[in-house]
Coordinates of C-alpha atoms and ligand atoms in Angstrom, one line a residue:
M1 CA -5.2 -4.1 -12.2
E2 CA -4.7 -3.1 -8.7
R3 CA -7.0 -0.6 -7.2
P4 CA -5.0 2.7 -6.3
V5 CA -4.4 3.3 -2.7
T6 CA -6.3 6.3 -1.4
E7 CA -5.9 8.7 1.5
A8 CA -8.8 7.0 3.2
D9 CA -7.1 3.7 3.0
L10 CA -4.2 5.2 5.0
T11 CA -6.4 6.6 7.7
F12 CA -6.0 3.9 10.3
D13 CA -8.0 3.1 13.4
H14 CA -4.9 2.2 15.3
V15 CA -2.6 5.1 15.9
P16 CA 0.5 5.6 18.2
E17 CA -1.2 7.3 21.2
T18 CA -1.1 5.9 24.6
D19 CA -1.7 6.8 28.3
Q20 CA 1.7 5.3 29.2
S21 CA 4.8 7.5 29.6
F22 CA 8.2 6.8 27.9
E23 CA 9.9 6.8 31.3
N24 CA 7.6 4.2 32.8
A25 CA 7.9 2.0 29.8
L26 CA 11.7 2.2 30.0
T27 CA 11.7 1.4 33.6
K28 CA 9.6 -1.7 33.0
A29 CA 12.0 -2.7 30.1
R30 CA 15.0 -2.3 32.2
A31 CA 13.5 -4.3 35.0
G32 CA 12.6 -7.2 32.7
D33 CA 8.8 -6.8 33.3
R34 CA 6.5 -8.0 30.6
L35 CA 5.7 -5.1 28.2
T36 CA 2.3 -4.1 27.0
V37 CA 1.4 -2.8 23.5
D38 CA 1.4 0.7 25.0
D39 CA 4.8 0.2 26.5
A40 CA 6.1 -0.9 23.1
I41 CA 4.6 2.1 21.3
E42 CA 6.3 4.5 23.8
L43 CA 9.6 2.7 23.3
L44 CA 9.3 2.6 19.4
T45 CA 8.4 6.3 19.3
T46 CA 10.8 7.3 22.1
G47 CA 7.7 8.9 23.6
T48 CA 4.4 9.7 21.9
E49 CA 4.3 13.1 23.5
I50 CA 7.2 14.4 21.4
G51 CA 7.5 14.6 17.7
G52 CA 10.2 12.6 16.0
I53 CA 12.8 10.4 17.7
D54 CA 14.8 11.6 20.6
S55 CA 18.4 10.4 20.3
T56 CA 19.1 10.2 24.1
R57 CA 16.0 8.2 24.6
K58 CA 16.8 6.1 21.7
E59 CA 20.2 5.2 23.1
Q60 CA 18.5 4.3 26.5
V61 CA 16.2 1.8 24.7
L62 CA 19.1 0.3 22.7
E63 CA 21.2 0.0 25.8
A64 CA 18.4 -1.9 27.7
A65 CA 17.9 -4.2 24.8
D66 CA 21.7 -4.9 24.5
R67 CA 21.8 -5.7 28.2
R68 CA 18.8 -8.0 27.8
R69 CA 20.4 -9.7 24.9
A70 CA 23.6 -10.3 26.9
D71 CA 21.5 -11.8 29.8
V72 CA 19.5 -14.1 27.6
V73 CA 22.0 -15.4 25.1
G74 CA 25.4 -14.1 26.1
E75 CA 28.1 -13.0 23.6
E76 CA 27.6 -15.5 20.9
V77 CA 26.6 -14.5 17.4
T78 CA 25.1 -17.3 15.5
F79 CA 24.8 -18.1 11.7
V80 CA 23.8 -21.1 9.7
A81 CA 25.3 -22.6 6.5
N82 CA 22.3 -22.3 4.2
L83 CA 21.2 -22.4 0.6
N84 CA 18.5 -20.3 -0.9
N85 CA 16.5 -22.4 -3.5
N86 CA 13.4 -20.5 -4.5
V87 CA 11.4 -22.6 -6.9
T88 CA 9.5 -20.0 -8.9
T89 CA 8.8 -16.3 -9.2
A90 CA 5.4 -16.8 -10.8
C91 CA 2.8 -15.2 -8.7
N92 CA -0.5 -13.4 -9.1
V93 CA -1.2 -12.3 -5.6
G94 CA -0.1 -8.8 -6.3
C95 CA 1.4 -7.6 -3.0
L96 CA 2.2 -4.0 -3.3
F97 CA 5.5 -4.3 -1.4
C98 CA 6.9 -7.1 -3.5
N99 CA 9.7 -6.9 -6.1
F100 CA 10.1 -10.6 -6.4
K101 CA 7.1 -11.8 -8.4
D102 CA 6.5 -12.0 -12.2
A103 CA 2.9 -12.2 -13.4
A104 CA 2.1 -15.9 -13.8
H105 CA 0.7 -15.5 -17.4
T106 CA 4.2 -14.6 -18.6
F107 CA 5.3 -18.2 -17.8
E108 CA 2.6 -19.7 -20.0
R109 CA 3.4 -21.7 -23.2
D110 CA 1.2 -19.6 -25.5
T111 CA 2.4 -16.1 -24.4
E112 CA 4.3 -13.8 -26.5
I113 CA 5.8 -12.1 -23.5
Q114 CA 9.2 -13.1 -22.4
S115 CA 9.1 -13.8 -18.6
A116 CA 11.9 -12.2 -16.6
G117 CA 11.4 -14.9 -13.9
F118 CA 12.2 -18.6 -13.4
T119 CA 10.6 -21.9 -12.4
K120 CA 12.5 -24.9 -11.4
T121 CA 11.4 -28.5 -11.9
P122 CA 11.8 -30.8 -8.8
S123 CA 14.8 -32.5 -10.4
E124 CA 16.5 -29.2 -10.9
S125 CA 15.9 -28.3 -7.3
R126 CA 17.3 -31.7 -6.3
E127 CA 20.5 -31.1 -8.2
I128 CA 21.0 -27.6 -6.8
V129 CA 20.5 -28.8 -3.2
A130 CA 22.7 -31.9 -3.7
D131 CA 25.5 -29.7 -4.9
A132 CA 25.1 -27.4 -2.0
V133 CA 24.9 -30.3 0.5
S134 CA 28.2 -31.7 -0.9
R135 CA 29.6 -28.2 -0.2
G136 CA 28.6 -28.4 3.5
V137 CA 25.3 -26.6 3.8
Y138 CA 23.1 -27.5 6.7
E139 CA 19.8 -26.0 5.6
V140 CA 17.9 -25.2 2.4
T141 CA 15.5 -22.3 2.6
S142 CA 12.9 -22.2 -0.1
V143 CA 10.2 -19.5 -0.5
S144 CA 8.4 -19.2 -3.8
G145 CA 5.7 -17.3 -5.7
L146 CA 2.2 -18.9 -5.7
H147 CA 2.4 -20.5 -9.1
P148 CA -1.1 -21.3 -10.3
A149 CA 0.0 -24.8 -11.3
F150 CA 1.2 -25.7 -7.8
A151 CA -0.9 -28.3 -6.0
L152 CA 0.0 -29.8 -2.7
D153 CA 0.1 -33.4 -4.1
D154 CA -1.6 -35.6 -6.7
E155 CA -4.8 -35.8 -4.6
H156 CA -4.9 -32.0 -4.4
R157 CA -4.2 -31.8 -8.1
E158 CA -7.2 -34.1 -8.9
I159 CA -9.5 -31.8 -6.7
L160 CA -8.3 -28.7 -8.5
E161 CA -8.6 -30.3 -11.9
A162 CA -12.2 -31.2 -11.1
H163 CA -13.0 -27.7 -9.8
P164 CA -16.0 -26.1 -11.7
D165 CA -14.1 -22.7 -11.8
P166 CA -10.4 -23.3 -11.5
K167 CA -9.7 -19.5 -12.0
A168 CA -11.6 -18.8 -8.8
V169 CA -9.1 -20.9 -7.0
N170 CA -6.1 -19.5 -8.8
Y171 CA -5.4 -22.8 -10.6
K172 CA -4.1 -23.6 -14.1
P173 CA -2.8 -27.0 -15.1
P174 CA 0.9 -27.5 -15.5
E175 CA 0.5 -28.1 -19.3
A176 CA -0.3 -24.5 -19.7
Y177 CA 3.2 -23.5 -18.6
E178 CA 6.5 -23.7 -20.2
I179 CA 8.0 -25.4 -17.1
D180 CA 6.1 -27.6 -14.7
P181 CA 7.0 -26.9 -11.0
G182 CA 5.6 -30.3 -10.0
T183 CA 3.7 -30.4 -6.6
Y184 CA 4.7 -28.9 -3.3
T185 CA 5.4 -32.4 -1.9
D186 CA 7.5 -33.3 -5.1
Q187 CA 9.5 -30.2 -4.5
I188 CA 10.0 -30.8 -0.8
S189 CA 11.0 -34.4 -1.2
A190 CA 13.3 -33.4 -4.1
M191 CA 15.1 -30.9 -1.8
S192 CA 15.3 -33.3 1.1
V193 CA 18.7 -34.6 0.1
D194 CA 20.9 -36.6 2.5
G195 CA 19.1 -35.3 5.6
V196 CA 19.6 -31.6 4.8
H197 CA 17.2 -29.4 6.8
V198 CA 14.3 -28.2 4.7
H199 CA 13.0 -24.8 5.8
S200 CA 10.0 -24.0 3.6
M201 CA 6.2 -23.5 3.1
T202 CA 5.2 -20.1 4.6
P203 CA 1.7 -19.8 5.8
E204 CA 0.8 -18.2 2.4
E205 CA 2.2 -21.2 0.6
G206 CA 0.4 -23.4 3.1
Y207 CA -2.8 -21.6 2.1
H208 CA -2.1 -22.1 -1.6
A209 CA -1.5 -25.8 -0.9
R210 CA -5.0 -26.3 0.4
R211 CA -7.0 -23.9 -1.9
G212 CA -10.2 -25.4 -3.2
T213 CA -10.4 -27.9 -0.4
D214 CA -11.7 -28.1 3.1
W215 CA -8.5 -29.5 4.4
S216 CA -7.1 -28.2 7.6
Y217 CA -3.6 -26.6 7.8
E218 CA -2.7 -29.6 10.0
E219 CA -3.5 -31.9 7.1
V220 CA -1.4 -29.9 4.7
Y221 CA 1.6 -29.5 7.0
S222 CA 1.6 -33.1 8.1
R223 CA 1.7 -34.2 4.4
L224 CA 4.6 -31.7 3.9
A225 CA 6.4 -33.0 7.0
A226 CA 6.0 -36.6 5.6
A227 CA 7.6 -35.4 2.3
G228 CA 10.6 -34.0 4.2
L229 CA 9.7 -30.5 5.5
D230 CA 11.5 -29.7 8.8
T231 CA 10.6 -26.1 9.7
V232 CA 8.4 -23.4 8.4
P233 CA 9.6 -19.8 7.8
G234 CA 7.2 -17.3 9.3
T235 CA 7.4 -14.8 6.5
A236 CA 4.3 -13.5 4.7
A237 CA 3.5 -12.1 8.2
E238 CA 4.2 -8.5 7.0
I239 CA 2.2 -6.6 9.6
L240 CA -0.3 -8.8 11.5
V241 CA -3.0 -6.1 11.6
D242 CA -5.7 -6.4 8.9
E243 CA -6.1 -2.7 8.3
V244 CA -2.5 -2.6 7.1
R245 CA -2.7 -5.9 5.2
D246 CA -5.8 -4.5 3.4
V247 CA -3.5 -1.8 1.9
I248 CA -0.2 -3.6 1.2
C249 CA -1.3 -7.2 0.4
P250 CA -5.1 -7.4 0.0
G251 CA -4.8 -10.7 -1.8
K252 CA -3.0 -12.4 0.9
I253 CA -4.2 -14.4 3.9
S254 CA -5.5 -12.5 6.9
T255 CA -3.8 -12.1 10.2
E256 CA -6.0 -14.9 11.5
G257 CA -5.2 -17.1 8.6
W258 CA -1.4 -16.6 9.2
L259 CA -1.7 -17.4 12.9
E260 CA -3.8 -20.4 12.2
A261 CA -1.4 -21.8 9.7
M262 CA 1.6 -21.3 12.1
E263 CA -0.2 -22.9 14.9
A264 CA -1.1 -25.9 12.8
A265 CA 2.4 -26.4 11.6
A266 CA 3.6 -26.4 15.2
N267 CA 0.8 -28.8 16.1
V268 CA 2.3 -31.4 13.7
G269 CA 5.7 -31.0 15.2
L270 CA 7.3 -28.5 12.8
G271 CA 9.6 -25.7 14.1
L272 CA 8.8 -22.1 13.3
T273 CA 10.4 -18.7 12.8
A274 CA 8.6 -15.4 12.8
T275 CA 9.1 -12.1 11.0
I276 CA 7.8 -8.5 10.7
M277 CA 8.1 -6.5 7.5
Y278 CA 7.9 -2.9 8.6
G279 CA 8.7 0.7 7.4
H280 CA 6.0 1.1 4.7
V281 CA 2.5 2.4 5.5
E282 CA 2.2 1.1 9.0
N283 CA 2.8 3.2 12.3
E284 CA 4.3 2.2 15.6
A285 CA 1.0 1.0 17.0
H286 CA 0.8 -1.6 14.3
R287 CA 4.3 -2.7 15.0
A288 CA 3.6 -3.0 18.6
M289 CA 0.3 -5.0 17.9
H290 CA 2.3 -7.3 15.7
L291 CA 4.8 -8.0 18.4
K292 CA 2.0 -8.9 20.8
R293 CA 0.4 -11.3 18.3
V294 CA 3.7 -13.0 17.8
R295 CA 4.3 -13.2 21.6
D296 CA 0.9 -14.7 22.2
L297 CA 1.4 -17.2 19.4
Q298 CA 4.7 -18.3 21.0
E299 CA 2.8 -19.1 24.1
R300 CA 0.2 -21.1 22.2
V301 CA 2.8 -23.1 20.3
D302 CA 4.8 -23.8 23.4
G303 CA 8.0 -22.1 22.3
A304 CA 8.2 -23.5 18.7
I305 CA 9.3 -20.1 17.4
T306 CA 13.1 -20.2 17.4
E307 CA 13.8 -16.7 16.2
F308 CA 12.2 -13.4 15.3
V309 CA 13.4 -11.6 12.2
P310 CA 12.6 -7.9 11.7
L311 CA 12.7 -7.1 8.0
S312 CA 13.0 -3.5 7.0
F313 CA 10.9 -2.7 3.9
V314 CA 13.0 -2.2 0.8
H315 CA 11.1 0.2 -1.2
Q316 CA 12.9 0.3 -4.6
N317 CA 11.0 -1.3 -7.5
T318 CA 7.8 -1.9 -5.5
P319 CA 4.3 -0.8 -6.5
L320 CA 4.0 1.0 -3.2
Y321 CA 6.9 3.2 -4.0
E322 CA 6.2 3.5 -7.8
H323 CA 2.6 4.6 -7.1
D324 CA 3.9 7.2 -4.5
V325 CA 2.1 5.5 -1.7
V326 CA 5.4 5.6 0.2
S327 CA 8.4 7.8 -0.4
G328 CA 11.0 5.4 1.2
G329 CA 11.5 2.9 3.9
A330 CA 12.3 3.1 7.7
S331 CA 15.0 5.3 9.0
T332 CA 18.1 3.9 10.7
D333 CA 16.7 5.1 14.0
E334 CA 13.4 3.2 13.4
D335 CA 15.4 0.1 12.3
E336 CA 17.5 0.2 15.5
L337 CA 14.4 0.7 17.7
M338 CA 12.6 -2.1 15.9
I339 CA 15.4 -4.6 16.8
A340 CA 15.7 -3.3 20.4
V341 CA 11.9 -3.4 21.1
S342 CA 11.6 -6.8 19.6
R343 CA 14.3 -8.0 22.0
L344 CA 12.6 -6.3 25.0
F345 CA 9.0 -7.3 24.1
L346 CA 9.5 -10.8 22.9
D347 CA 10.5 -12.2 26.3
N348 CA 9.6 -15.7 25.1
I349 CA 11.7 -15.8 21.9
D350 CA 15.4 -16.2 22.5
H351 CA 16.9 -15.1 19.2
I352 CA 16.5 -11.9 17.3
Q353 CA 18.0 -11.8 13.9
S354 CA 19.9 -9.0 12.2
S355 CA 19.5 -9.3 8.5
W356 CA 22.6 -8.1 6.6
V357 CA 20.7 -8.4 3.4
K358 CA 18.3 -5.6 4.6
Y359 CA 20.6 -3.5 6.7
G360 CA 24.0 -3.9 4.9
D361 CA 27.1 -5.1 6.7
E362 CA 27.9 -2.1 8.8
Q363 CA 24.4 -1.5 10.1
G364 CA 23.8 -5.2 10.3
L365 CA 26.7 -5.5 12.7
K366 CA 25.4 -2.5 14.7
M367 CA 22.2 -4.3 15.2
L368 CA 24.1 -6.9 17.1
S369 CA 24.6 -4.3 19.8
C370 CA 20.9 -3.2 19.7
G371 CA 19.4 -6.5 20.9
A372 CA 20.1 -8.9 18.0
D373 CA 22.2 -12.0 18.4
D374 CA 21.8 -14.0 15.1
F375 CA 23.4 -12.9 11.8
M376 CA 21.4 -15.0 9.3
G377 CA 23.3 -17.4 7.1
T378 CA 25.6 -17.9 4.1
I379 CA 22.6 -17.7 1.6
L380 CA 24.5 -19.7 -1.0
S381 CA 22.4 -19.9 -4.3
E382 CA 22.6 -21.6 -7.6
E383 CA 23.4 -18.2 -9.2
I384 CA 26.5 -18.0 -7.0
T385 CA 27.7 -21.6 -7.5
K386 CA 27.1 -21.5 -11.3
R387 CA 27.9 -17.8 -11.9
A388 CA 25.0 -17.6 -14.2
G389 CA 24.5 -14.2 -15.7
G390 CA 25.8 -11.0 -14.2
E391 CA 23.9 -11.3 -10.9
Y392 CA 25.7 -13.4 -8.4
G393 CA 23.2 -12.9 -5.6
E394 CA 24.4 -12.4 -2.1
Y395 CA 26.7 -14.7 -0.2
R396 CA 28.5 -14.6 3.1
S397 CA 31.4 -17.0 3.7
F398 CA 32.4 -18.4 7.1
A399 CA 35.6 -16.4 6.8
D400 CA 33.5 -13.2 6.3
Y401 CA 31.5 -14.1 9.4
V402 CA 34.5 -14.8 11.6
D403 CA 36.0 -11.4 10.5
L404 CA 32.7 -9.5 11.1
V405 CA 31.7 -11.0 14.3
T406 CA 35.2 -10.8 15.9
S407 CA 35.5 -7.2 14.8
I408 CA 32.9 -6.3 17.4
G409 CA 34.4 -8.5 20.1
R410 CA 31.8 -11.2 20.0
V411 CA 32.0 -15.0 19.5
P412 CA 31.2 -16.5 16.1
V413 CA 29.1 -19.6 16.3
E414 CA 27.8 -22.0 13.6
R415 CA 24.3 -23.1 14.4
S416 CA 21.6 -25.5 13.3
T417 CA 18.3 -24.1 12.1
D418 CA 16.8 -24.7 15.5
Y419 CA 19.8 -23.4 17.5
E420 CA 20.0 -26.7 19.4
T421 CA 23.4 -27.6 17.8
R422 CA 26.1 -25.0 17.9
R423 CA 29.8 -24.9 17.3
V424 CA 32.0 -22.1 18.5
I425 CA 34.5 -21.2 15.8
D426 CA 38.1 -20.5 16.9
P427 CA 39.2 -17.4 14.9
D428 CA 42.8 -18.7 15.2
E429 CA 42.1 -21.8 13.3
P430 CA 41.4 -21.1 9.7
P431 CA 40.3 -22.1 7.0
F432 CA 36.7 -21.6 8.1
G433 CA 33.9 -23.8 6.8
P434 CA 30.8 -25.4 8.1
R435 CA 30.8 -28.6 10.2
L436 CA 27.1 -29.1 11.1
G437 CA 25.7 -30.0 7.6
P438 CA 25.2 -33.8 6.7
K439 CA 28.3 -33.7 4.4
S440 CA 30.3 -30.8 5.9
D441 CA 33.9 -31.3 7.0
G442 CA 35.1 -27.8 7.7
T443 CA 36.1 -27.0 4.2
P444 CA 35.0 -23.5 3.0
I445 CA 31.8 -23.7 0.9
L446 CA 33.3 -22.1 -2.1
T447 CA 37.0 -22.4 -3.2
P448 CA 39.0 -19.1 -3.4
E449 CA 38.7 -19.3 -7.3
E450 CA 34.9 -19.6 -7.0
R451 CA 34.7 -16.6 -4.8
A452 CA 37.0 -14.5 -6.9
P453 CA 35.3 -12.4 -9.6
P454 CA 35.6 -13.9 -13.1
A455 CA 38.5 -12.5 -15.2
D456 CA 36.1 -10.7 -17.6
D457 CA 34.0 -9.2 -14.9
Ligands
SF4_501 S1 2.7 -13.7 -2.4 FE1 4.9 -13.4 -2.2 S2 5.7 -13.5 -4.3 FE2 3.5 -13.2 -4.4 S3 3.2 -11.0 -4.6 FE3 3.0 -11.5 -2.5 S4 5.0 -11.3 -1.5 FE4 5.3 -11.3 -3.8

């Protein structure tokens, strides 16, 4: 049972107060000077001396960020042909902002409780990815719950099996569960089909893959890379300030742990992305500190972070909302300022992503004029291709992308995960489909029939 969050937990040491002025911070941002945490706080709040957000100042910040975006990356809006293949929703970490997990015991053989979640075997993952690769996807993204039966590989399983107190390291053998997820390396090599790019193993998953051992993150990530892992998603970052993590995800790795795992992944040659999940209990000081930690990390990993993804907290169905710790998420003004200040502050990360899943289409597009230049990916999923159940998940076709991006006068560009390979799409030459994937030939990912709702819907 989670401990309830108290008022005292929400009294933070870091608060949005500075000796800087909004005007000075804006002048520095316009000039392209490197911003400090105090500058970022002034820009995120549109001035700490006033209450609420000033709309004129906000527009000034957005304008500076949009200009910076144009200088750094021009008018291209990129997206990737990708598949989401999450392996399991079983998780006991208990993050208070999460609506993805299902308690791991509901997946056990002996339970009476019907689990609402899913676990896929490695061969199921392979089949799903193979189908998506044949449809033209370039990348498979896979982020999962921390299933207690997961081990890094056979050697790790032996260590966990021999552990004197498996519960203390959140381990239960696969036999206890209805479905065996295999090991992390089994899953990664199963998903590594025909050279598709595998984007998986967040720092939190990296931690789970070494629990109960004294292995370094380098050891873990090099074994994963050998199994076919290409890049690491920098999710699980939430807010990289421990006084916030202690409230929203006390069971998760610390700020230090997250940074250590990311640095180790880069050290063994893996590319990275980075995120922030904001709009819950944190304040603008925390957001600014988070940006600083990501910018510093980017220096240490020599530019391995290809994109930064601001993720606005979606409060519905989360313990934070259900227990009245928060009454909602970030406002639209806060969302726009988060994108803009990310662009202005992170002068060593070229790409800022606008997540249409979090912001919706209209606001997602607007973010492309607030400093963002990447518009995520197709997010194909098994649910979409198989039309299982009533939930089809979310999917964006190349034709949708061409329509959306050209509607704001920008240039639609298909990209690889690392942005190194790009293809400008000519809006006058339909049909639109991916061309960068190992088996793509420009054919749309789904046929018109597959995209149309079923007759009985
Ligand atoms: S570790 Fe991930 S899946 Fe598990 S509760 Fe936290 S956010 Fe949810």
